PDB file of C-alpha atoms and ligand atoms in Angstrom:
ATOM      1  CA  UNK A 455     -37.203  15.991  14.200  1.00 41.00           C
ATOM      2  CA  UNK A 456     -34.167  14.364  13.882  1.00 43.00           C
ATOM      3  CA  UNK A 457     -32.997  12.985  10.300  1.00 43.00           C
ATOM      4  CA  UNK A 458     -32.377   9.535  10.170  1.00 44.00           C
ATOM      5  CA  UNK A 459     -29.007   8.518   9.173  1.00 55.00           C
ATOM      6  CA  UNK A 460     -28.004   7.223   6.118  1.00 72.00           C
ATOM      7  CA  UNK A 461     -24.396   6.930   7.097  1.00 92.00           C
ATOM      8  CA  UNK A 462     -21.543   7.493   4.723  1.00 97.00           C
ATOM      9  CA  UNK A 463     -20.851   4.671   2.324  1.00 97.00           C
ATOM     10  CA  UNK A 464     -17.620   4.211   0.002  1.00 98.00           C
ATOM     11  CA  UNK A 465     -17.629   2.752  -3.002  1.00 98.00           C
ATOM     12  CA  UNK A 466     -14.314   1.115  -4.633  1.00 98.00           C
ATOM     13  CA  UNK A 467     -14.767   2.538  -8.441  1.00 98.00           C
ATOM     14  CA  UNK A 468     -11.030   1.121  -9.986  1.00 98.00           C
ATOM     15  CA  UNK A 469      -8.816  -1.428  -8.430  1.00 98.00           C
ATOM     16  CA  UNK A 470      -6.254  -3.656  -9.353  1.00 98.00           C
ATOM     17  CA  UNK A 471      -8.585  -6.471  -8.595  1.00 98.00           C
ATOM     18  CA  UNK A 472     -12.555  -6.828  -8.879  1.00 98.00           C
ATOM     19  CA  UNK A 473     -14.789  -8.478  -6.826  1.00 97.00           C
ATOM     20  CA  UNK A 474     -17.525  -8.345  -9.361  1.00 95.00           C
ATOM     21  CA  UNK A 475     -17.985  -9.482 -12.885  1.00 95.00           C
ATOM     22  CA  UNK A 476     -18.811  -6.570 -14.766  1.00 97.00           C
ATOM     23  CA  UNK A 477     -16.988  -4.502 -13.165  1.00 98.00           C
ATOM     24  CA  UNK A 478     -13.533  -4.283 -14.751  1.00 98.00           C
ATOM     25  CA  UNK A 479     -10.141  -5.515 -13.143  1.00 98.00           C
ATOM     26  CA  UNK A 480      -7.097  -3.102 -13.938  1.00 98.00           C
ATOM     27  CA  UNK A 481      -4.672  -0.977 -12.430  1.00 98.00           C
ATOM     28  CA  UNK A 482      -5.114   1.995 -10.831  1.00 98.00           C
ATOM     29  CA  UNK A 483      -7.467   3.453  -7.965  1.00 98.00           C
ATOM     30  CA  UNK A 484     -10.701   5.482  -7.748  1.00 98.00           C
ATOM     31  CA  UNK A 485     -13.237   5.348  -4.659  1.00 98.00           C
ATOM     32  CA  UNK A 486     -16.749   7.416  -4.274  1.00 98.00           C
ATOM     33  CA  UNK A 487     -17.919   8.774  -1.216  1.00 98.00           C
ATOM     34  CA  UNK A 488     -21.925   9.185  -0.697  1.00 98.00           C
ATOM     35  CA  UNK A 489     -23.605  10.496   2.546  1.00 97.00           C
ATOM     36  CA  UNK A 490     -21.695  13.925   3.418  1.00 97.00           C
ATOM     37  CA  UNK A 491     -23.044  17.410   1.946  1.00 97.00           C
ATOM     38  CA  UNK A 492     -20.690  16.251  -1.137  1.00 98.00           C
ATOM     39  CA  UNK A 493     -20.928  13.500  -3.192  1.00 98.00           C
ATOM     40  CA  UNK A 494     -16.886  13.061  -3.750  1.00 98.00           C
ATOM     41  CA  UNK A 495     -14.897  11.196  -6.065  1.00 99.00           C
ATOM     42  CA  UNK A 496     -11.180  10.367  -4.784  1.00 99.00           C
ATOM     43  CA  UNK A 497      -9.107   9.739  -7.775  1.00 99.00           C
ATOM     44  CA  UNK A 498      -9.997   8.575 -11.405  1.00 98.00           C
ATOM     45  CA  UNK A 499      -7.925   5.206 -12.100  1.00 98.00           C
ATOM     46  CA  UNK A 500      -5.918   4.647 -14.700  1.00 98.00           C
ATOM     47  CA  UNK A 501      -8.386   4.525 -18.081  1.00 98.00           C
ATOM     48  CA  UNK A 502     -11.471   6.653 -18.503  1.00 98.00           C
ATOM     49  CA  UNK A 503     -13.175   3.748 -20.364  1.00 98.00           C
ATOM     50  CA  UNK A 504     -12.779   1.410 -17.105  1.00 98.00           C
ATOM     51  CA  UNK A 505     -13.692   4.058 -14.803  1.00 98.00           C
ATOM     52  CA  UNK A 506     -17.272   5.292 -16.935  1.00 98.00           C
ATOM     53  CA  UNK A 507     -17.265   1.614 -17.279  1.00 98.00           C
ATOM     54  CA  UNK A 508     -17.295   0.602 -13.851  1.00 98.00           C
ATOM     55  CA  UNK A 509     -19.410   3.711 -12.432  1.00 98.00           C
ATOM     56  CA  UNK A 510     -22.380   2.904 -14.475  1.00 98.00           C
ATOM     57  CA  UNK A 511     -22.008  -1.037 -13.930  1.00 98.00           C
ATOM     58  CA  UNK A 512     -22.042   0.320  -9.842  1.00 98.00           C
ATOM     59  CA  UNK A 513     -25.005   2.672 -10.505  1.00 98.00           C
ATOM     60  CA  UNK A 514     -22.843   5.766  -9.815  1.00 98.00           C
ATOM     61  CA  UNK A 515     -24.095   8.740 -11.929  1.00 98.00           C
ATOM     62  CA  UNK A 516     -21.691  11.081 -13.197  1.00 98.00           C
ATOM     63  CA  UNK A 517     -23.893  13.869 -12.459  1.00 98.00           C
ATOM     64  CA  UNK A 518     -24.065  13.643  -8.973  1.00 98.00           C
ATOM     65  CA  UNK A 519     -20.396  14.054  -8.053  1.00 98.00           C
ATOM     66  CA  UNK A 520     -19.868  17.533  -7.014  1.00 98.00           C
ATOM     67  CA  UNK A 521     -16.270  16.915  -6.109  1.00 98.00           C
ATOM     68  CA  UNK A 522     -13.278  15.412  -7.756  1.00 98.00           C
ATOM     69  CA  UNK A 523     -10.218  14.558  -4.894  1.00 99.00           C
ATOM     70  CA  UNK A 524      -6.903  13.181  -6.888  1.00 98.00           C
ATOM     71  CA  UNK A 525      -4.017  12.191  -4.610  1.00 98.00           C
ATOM     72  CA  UNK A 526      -1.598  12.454  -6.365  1.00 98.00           C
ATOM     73  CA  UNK A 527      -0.233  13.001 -10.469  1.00 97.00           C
ATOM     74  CA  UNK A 528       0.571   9.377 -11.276  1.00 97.00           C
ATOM     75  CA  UNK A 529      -1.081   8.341 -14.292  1.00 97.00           C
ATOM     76  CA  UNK A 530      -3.155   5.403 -12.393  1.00 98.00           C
ATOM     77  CA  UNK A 531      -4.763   8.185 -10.266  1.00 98.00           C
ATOM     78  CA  UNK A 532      -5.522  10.780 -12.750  1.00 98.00           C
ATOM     79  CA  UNK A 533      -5.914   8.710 -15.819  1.00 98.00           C
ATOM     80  CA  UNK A 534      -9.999   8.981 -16.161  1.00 98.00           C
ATOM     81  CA  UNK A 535      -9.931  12.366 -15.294  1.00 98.00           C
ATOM     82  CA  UNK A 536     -10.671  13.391 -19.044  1.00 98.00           C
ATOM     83  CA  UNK A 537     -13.897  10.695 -19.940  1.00 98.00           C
ATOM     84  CA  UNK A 538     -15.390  11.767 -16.575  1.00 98.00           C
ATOM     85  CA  UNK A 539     -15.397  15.227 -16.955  1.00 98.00           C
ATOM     86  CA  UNK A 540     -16.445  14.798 -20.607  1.00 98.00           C
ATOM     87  CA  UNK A 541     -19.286  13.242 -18.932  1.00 98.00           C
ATOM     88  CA  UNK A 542     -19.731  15.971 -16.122  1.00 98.00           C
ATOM     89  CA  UNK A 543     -17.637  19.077 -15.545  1.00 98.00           C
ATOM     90  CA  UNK A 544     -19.841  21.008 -13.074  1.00 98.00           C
ATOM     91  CA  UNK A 545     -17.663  19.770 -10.052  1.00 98.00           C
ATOM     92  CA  UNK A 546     -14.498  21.037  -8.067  1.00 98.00           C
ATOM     93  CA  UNK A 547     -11.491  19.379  -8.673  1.00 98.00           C
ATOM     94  CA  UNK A 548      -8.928  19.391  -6.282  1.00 98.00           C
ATOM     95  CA  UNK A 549      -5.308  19.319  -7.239  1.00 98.00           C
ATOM     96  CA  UNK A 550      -1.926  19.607  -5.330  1.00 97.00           C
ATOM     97  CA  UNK A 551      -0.072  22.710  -5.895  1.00 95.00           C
ATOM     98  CA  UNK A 552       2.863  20.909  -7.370  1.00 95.00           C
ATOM     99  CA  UNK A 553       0.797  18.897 -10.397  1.00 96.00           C
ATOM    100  CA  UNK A 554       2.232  19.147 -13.400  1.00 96.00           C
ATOM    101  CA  UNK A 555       0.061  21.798 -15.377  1.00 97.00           C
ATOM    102  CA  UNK A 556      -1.384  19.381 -17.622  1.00 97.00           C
ATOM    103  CA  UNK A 557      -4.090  18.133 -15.280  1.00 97.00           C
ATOM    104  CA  UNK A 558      -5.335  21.687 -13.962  1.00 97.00           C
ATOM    105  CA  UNK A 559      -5.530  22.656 -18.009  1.00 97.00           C
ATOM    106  CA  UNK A 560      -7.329  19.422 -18.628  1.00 98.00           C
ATOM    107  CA  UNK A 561      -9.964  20.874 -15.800  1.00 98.00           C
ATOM    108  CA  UNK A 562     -10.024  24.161 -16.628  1.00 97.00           C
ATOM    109  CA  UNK A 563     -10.918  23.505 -20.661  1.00 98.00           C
ATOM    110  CA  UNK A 564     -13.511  20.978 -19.747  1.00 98.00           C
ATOM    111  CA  UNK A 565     -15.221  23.806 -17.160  1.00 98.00           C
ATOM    112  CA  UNK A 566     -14.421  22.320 -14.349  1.00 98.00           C
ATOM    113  CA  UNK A 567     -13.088  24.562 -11.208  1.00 98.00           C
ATOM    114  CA  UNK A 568      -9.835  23.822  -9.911  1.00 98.00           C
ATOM    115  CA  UNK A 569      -9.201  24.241  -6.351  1.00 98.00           C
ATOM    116  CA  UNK A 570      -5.609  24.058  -5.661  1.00 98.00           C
ATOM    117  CA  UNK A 571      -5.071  22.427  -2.029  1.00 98.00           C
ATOM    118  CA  UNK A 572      -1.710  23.974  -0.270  1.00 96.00           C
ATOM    119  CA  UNK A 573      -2.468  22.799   3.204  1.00 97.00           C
ATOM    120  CA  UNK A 574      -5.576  20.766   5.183  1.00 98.00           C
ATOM    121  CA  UNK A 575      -8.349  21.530   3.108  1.00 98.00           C
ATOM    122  CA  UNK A 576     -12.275  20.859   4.194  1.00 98.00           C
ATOM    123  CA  UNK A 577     -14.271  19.595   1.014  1.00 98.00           C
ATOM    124  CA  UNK A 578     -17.396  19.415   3.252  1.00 98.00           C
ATOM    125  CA  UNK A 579     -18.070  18.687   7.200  1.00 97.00           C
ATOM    126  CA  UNK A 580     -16.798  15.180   7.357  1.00 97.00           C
ATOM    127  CA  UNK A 581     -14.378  15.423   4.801  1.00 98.00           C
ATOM    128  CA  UNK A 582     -10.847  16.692   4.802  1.00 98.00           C
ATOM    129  CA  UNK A 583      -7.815  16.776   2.599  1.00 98.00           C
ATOM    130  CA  UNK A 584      -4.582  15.847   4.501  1.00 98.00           C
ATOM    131  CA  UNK A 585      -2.378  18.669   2.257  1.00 98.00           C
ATOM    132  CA  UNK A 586       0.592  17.260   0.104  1.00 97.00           C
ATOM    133  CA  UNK A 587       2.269  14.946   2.811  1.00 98.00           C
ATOM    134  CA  UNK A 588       5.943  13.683   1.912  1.00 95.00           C
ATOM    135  CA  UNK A 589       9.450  15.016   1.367  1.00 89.00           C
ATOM    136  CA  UNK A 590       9.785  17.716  -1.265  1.00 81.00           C
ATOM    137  CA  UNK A 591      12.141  15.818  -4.045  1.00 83.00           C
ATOM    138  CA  UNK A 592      10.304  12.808  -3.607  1.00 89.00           C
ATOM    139  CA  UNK A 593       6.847  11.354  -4.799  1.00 94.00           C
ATOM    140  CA  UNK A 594       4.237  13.592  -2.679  1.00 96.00           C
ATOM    141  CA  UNK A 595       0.686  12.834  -2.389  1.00 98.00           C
ATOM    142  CA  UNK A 596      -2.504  13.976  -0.273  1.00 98.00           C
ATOM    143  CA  UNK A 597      -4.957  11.752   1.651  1.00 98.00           C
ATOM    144  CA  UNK A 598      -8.484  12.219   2.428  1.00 98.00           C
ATOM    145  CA  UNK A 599      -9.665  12.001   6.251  1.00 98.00           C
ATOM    146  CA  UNK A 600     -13.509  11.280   6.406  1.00 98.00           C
ATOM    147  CA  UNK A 601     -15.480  11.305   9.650  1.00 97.00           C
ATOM    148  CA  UNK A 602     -18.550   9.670  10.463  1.00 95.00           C
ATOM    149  CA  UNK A 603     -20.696  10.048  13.521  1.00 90.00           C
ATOM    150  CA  UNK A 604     -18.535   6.850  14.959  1.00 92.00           C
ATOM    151  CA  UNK A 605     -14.964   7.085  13.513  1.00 96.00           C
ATOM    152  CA  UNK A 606     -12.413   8.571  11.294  1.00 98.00           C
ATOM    153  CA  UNK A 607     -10.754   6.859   7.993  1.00 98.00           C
ATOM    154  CA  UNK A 608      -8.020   8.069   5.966  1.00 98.00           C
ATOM    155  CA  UNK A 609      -8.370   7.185   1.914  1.00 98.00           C
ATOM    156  CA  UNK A 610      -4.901   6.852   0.410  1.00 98.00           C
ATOM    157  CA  UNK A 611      -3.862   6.948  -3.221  1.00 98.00           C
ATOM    158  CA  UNK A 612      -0.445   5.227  -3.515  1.00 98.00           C
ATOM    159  CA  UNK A 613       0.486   6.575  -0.033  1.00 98.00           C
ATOM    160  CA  UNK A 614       4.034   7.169  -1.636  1.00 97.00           C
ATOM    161  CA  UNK A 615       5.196   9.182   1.433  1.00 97.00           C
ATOM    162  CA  UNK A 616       4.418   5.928   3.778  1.00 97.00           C
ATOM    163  CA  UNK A 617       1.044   4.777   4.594  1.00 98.00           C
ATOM    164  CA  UNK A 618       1.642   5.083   8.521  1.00 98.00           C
ATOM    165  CA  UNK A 619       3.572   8.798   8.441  1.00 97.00           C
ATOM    166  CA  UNK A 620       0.277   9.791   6.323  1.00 98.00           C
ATOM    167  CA  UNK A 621      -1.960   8.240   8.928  1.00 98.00           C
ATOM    168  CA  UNK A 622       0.273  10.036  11.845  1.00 98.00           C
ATOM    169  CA  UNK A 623      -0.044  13.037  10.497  1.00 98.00           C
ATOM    170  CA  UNK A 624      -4.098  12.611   8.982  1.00 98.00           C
ATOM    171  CA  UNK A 625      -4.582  12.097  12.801  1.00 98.00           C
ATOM    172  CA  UNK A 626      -3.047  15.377  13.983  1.00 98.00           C
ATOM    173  CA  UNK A 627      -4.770  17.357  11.317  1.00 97.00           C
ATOM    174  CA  UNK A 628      -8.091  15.411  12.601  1.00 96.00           C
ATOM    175  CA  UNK A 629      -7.474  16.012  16.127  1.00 96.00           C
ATOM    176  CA  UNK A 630      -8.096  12.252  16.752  1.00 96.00           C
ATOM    177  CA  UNK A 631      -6.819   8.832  15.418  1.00 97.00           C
ATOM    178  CA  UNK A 632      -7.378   6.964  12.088  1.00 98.00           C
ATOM    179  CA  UNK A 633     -10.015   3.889  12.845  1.00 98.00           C
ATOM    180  CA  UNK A 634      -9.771   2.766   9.243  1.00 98.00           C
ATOM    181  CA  UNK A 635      -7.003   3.150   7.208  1.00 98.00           C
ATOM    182  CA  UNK A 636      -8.219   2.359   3.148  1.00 98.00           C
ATOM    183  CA  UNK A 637      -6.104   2.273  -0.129  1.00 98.00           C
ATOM    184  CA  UNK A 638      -2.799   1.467  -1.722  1.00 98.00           C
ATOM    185  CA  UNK A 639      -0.458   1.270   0.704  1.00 98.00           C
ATOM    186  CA  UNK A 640       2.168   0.452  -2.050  1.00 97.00           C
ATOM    187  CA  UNK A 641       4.688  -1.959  -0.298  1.00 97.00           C
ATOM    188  CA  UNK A 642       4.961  -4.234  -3.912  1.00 95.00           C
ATOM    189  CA  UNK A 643       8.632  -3.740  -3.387  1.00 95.00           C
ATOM    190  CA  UNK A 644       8.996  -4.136   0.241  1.00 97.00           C
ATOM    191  CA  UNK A 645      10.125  -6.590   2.485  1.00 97.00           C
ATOM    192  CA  UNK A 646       8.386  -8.941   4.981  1.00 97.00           C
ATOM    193  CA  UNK A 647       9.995  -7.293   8.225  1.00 97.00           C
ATOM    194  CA  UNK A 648       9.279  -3.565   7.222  1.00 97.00           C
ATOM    195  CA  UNK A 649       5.920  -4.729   6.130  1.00 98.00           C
ATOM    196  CA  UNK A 650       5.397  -6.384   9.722  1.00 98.00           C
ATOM    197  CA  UNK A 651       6.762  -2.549  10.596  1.00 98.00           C
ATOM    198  CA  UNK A 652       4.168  -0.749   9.092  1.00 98.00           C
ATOM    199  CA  UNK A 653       1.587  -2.846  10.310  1.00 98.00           C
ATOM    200  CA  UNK A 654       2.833  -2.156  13.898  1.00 98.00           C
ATOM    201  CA  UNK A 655       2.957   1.200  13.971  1.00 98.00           C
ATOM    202  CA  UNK A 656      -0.691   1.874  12.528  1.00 98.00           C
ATOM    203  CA  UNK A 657      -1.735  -0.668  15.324  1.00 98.00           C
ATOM    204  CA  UNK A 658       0.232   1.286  18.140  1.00 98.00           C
ATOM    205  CA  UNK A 659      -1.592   4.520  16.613  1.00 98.00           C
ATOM    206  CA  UNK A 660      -5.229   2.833  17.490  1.00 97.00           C
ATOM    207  CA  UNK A 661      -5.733   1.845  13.627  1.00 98.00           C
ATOM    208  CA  UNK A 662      -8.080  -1.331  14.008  1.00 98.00           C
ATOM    209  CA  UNK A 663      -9.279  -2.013  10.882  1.00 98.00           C
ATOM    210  CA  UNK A 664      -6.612  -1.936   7.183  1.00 98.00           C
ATOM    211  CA  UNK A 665      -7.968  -1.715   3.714  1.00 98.00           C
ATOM    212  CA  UNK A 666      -5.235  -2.318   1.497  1.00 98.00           C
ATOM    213  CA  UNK A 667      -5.706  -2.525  -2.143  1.00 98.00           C
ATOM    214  CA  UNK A 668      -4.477  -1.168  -5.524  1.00 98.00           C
ATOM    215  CA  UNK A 669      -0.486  -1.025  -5.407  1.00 97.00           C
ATOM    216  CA  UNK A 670      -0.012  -2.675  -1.718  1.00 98.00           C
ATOM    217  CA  UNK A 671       1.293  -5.837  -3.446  1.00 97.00           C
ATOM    218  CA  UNK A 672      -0.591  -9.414  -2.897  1.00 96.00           C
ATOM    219  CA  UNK A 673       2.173 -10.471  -0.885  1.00 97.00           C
ATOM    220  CA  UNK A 674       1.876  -7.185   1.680  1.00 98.00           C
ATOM    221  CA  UNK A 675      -2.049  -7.436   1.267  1.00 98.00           C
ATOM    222  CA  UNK A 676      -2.255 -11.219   2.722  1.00 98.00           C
ATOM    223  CA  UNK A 677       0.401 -10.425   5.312  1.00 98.00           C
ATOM    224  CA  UNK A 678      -2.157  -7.628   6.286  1.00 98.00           C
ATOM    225  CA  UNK A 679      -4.967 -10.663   6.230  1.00 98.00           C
ATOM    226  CA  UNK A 680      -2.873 -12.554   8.845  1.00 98.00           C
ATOM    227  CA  UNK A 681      -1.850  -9.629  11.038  1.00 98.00           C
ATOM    228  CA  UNK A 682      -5.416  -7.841  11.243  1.00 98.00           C
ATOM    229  CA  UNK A 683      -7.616 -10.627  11.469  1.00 98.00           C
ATOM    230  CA  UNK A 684     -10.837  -9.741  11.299  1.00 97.00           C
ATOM    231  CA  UNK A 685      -9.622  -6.119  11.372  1.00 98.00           C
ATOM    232  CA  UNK A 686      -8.680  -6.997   7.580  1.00 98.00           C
ATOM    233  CA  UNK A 687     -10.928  -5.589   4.600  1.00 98.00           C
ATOM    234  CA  UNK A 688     -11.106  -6.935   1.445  1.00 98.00           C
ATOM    235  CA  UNK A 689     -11.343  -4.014  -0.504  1.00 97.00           C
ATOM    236  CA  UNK A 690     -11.770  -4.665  -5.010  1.00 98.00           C
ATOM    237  CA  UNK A 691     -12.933  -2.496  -7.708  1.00 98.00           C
ATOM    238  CA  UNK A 692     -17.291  -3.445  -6.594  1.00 98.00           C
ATOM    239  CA  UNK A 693     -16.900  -3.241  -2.641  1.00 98.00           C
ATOM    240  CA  UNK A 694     -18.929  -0.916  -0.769  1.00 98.00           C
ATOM    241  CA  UNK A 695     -18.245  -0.299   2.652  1.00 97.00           C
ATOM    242  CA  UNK A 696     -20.740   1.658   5.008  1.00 97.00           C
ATOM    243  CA  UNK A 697     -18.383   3.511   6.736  1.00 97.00           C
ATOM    244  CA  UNK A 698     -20.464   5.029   9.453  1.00 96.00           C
ATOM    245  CA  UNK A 699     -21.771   0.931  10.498  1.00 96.00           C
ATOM    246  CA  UNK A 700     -18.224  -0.673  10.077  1.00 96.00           C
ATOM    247  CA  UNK A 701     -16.752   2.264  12.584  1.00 96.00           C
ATOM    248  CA  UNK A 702     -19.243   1.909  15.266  1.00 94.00           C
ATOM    249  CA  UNK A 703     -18.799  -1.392  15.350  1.00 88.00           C
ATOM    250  CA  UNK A 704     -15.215  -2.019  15.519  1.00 88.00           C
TER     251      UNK A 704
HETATM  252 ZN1   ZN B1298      -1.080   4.028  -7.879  1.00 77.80          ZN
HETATM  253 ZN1   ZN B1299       1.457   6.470  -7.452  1.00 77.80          ZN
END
């Protein structure tokens, strides 16, 4: 008999912004993934507090993350990494190999096991860690490629190497394009033409549908709006996506 599907469903833990009162505003990015093998948790936002906070104001349990995903080092990203595993430390956190040791210690003496990604890494069937992506020297960071039934998304941190190089290359290491592209896209600093770039080359490479939150910048977020139409996401700390419905029916 075939098992009916649940589909895979993200959850937007910390944000810059919140869509829900309750659930706290502040800088910084954490997401939850539900519906593969693994229950995973890509990056811890910037303050424990906000990110315990938030997860039990969403109804996420601690205890039934079996993975912990961080992007990259920054401080916004990694920042709850301590309070959570306080709460739970019988999950696998993945790290990059070039973290500073601090956050692999911080792991290790809360009993957590640290799995140190050096290339594309599988968490589970459906869920894939891009490697460190960037140029050695400057800010590096990993993305997460998911894959439902009807799509594939990446999940960016920061995306400090450039949100459409990471989604070039997720899409190699996927053997197939990016539908959804979700996260900060971190183009606070950036102006309106390279913006207008961006967005052009994640359309020519078949992206439909842009989530960008966290450190994209309101300006770069509502020139996203305009551009993707009803491609656009609204993404705050509080939205839940079903990822396996939104990428059938794009
Ligand atoms: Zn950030
Ligand atoms: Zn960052």
């Amino acid at each position: 008999m075939e098992q009916p599907d649940e589909g895979v469903v993200l959850t937007i833990v910390c944000d810059n912004r919140s869509r829900k009162p309750g659930v706290e505003a502040s800088w910084g990015f954490s997401c939850l993934l539900r519906g593969l093998e693994k229950t995973i948790l890509f990056d811890t936002g910037g303050e424990g507090p906000i990110l315990m906070g938030n997860m039990s104001e969403l109804g996420i349990d601690p205890g039934e993350i079996d993975s912990v995903a961080l992007s990259h080092a920054h401080w916004d990203h990694t920042g709850g990494l301590g309070d959570f595993l306080a709460a739970s430390s019988d999950v696998d956190v993945y790290v990059l190999e070039s973290f500073p040791g601090s956050i692999s210690d911080l792991a290790a003496r809360a009993g957590a096991r640290i799995r140190v990604v050096t290339g594309p890494t599988e968490i589970c069937p459906g869920a894939v860690l891009t490697g460190e992506l960037g140029a050695a020297g400057g800010m590096t960071e990993q993305g997460l490629v998911v894959r439902t039934d009807s799509g594939r998304a990446l999940i960016t941190g920061c995306a400090h190497p450039g949100v459409a190089g990471m989604a070039a290359r997720a899409s190699e290491i996927a053997g197939g394009q990016m539908t959804l592209v979700l996260g900060g896209f971190h183009l606070l600093k950036s102006s309106e033409s390279s913006i207008r770039s961006v967005i052009e080359e994640l359309v020519e490479q078949g992206v439909r549908l842009a989530a960008p939150c966290h450190c994209t910048g309101e300006a770069a977020i509502e020139i996203f709006r305009s551009a993707y139409g009803d491609g656009f996401l609204d993404c705050r700390a509080g939205t839940v996506v079903d990822l396996t419905a939104l990428l059938r029916d794009v």
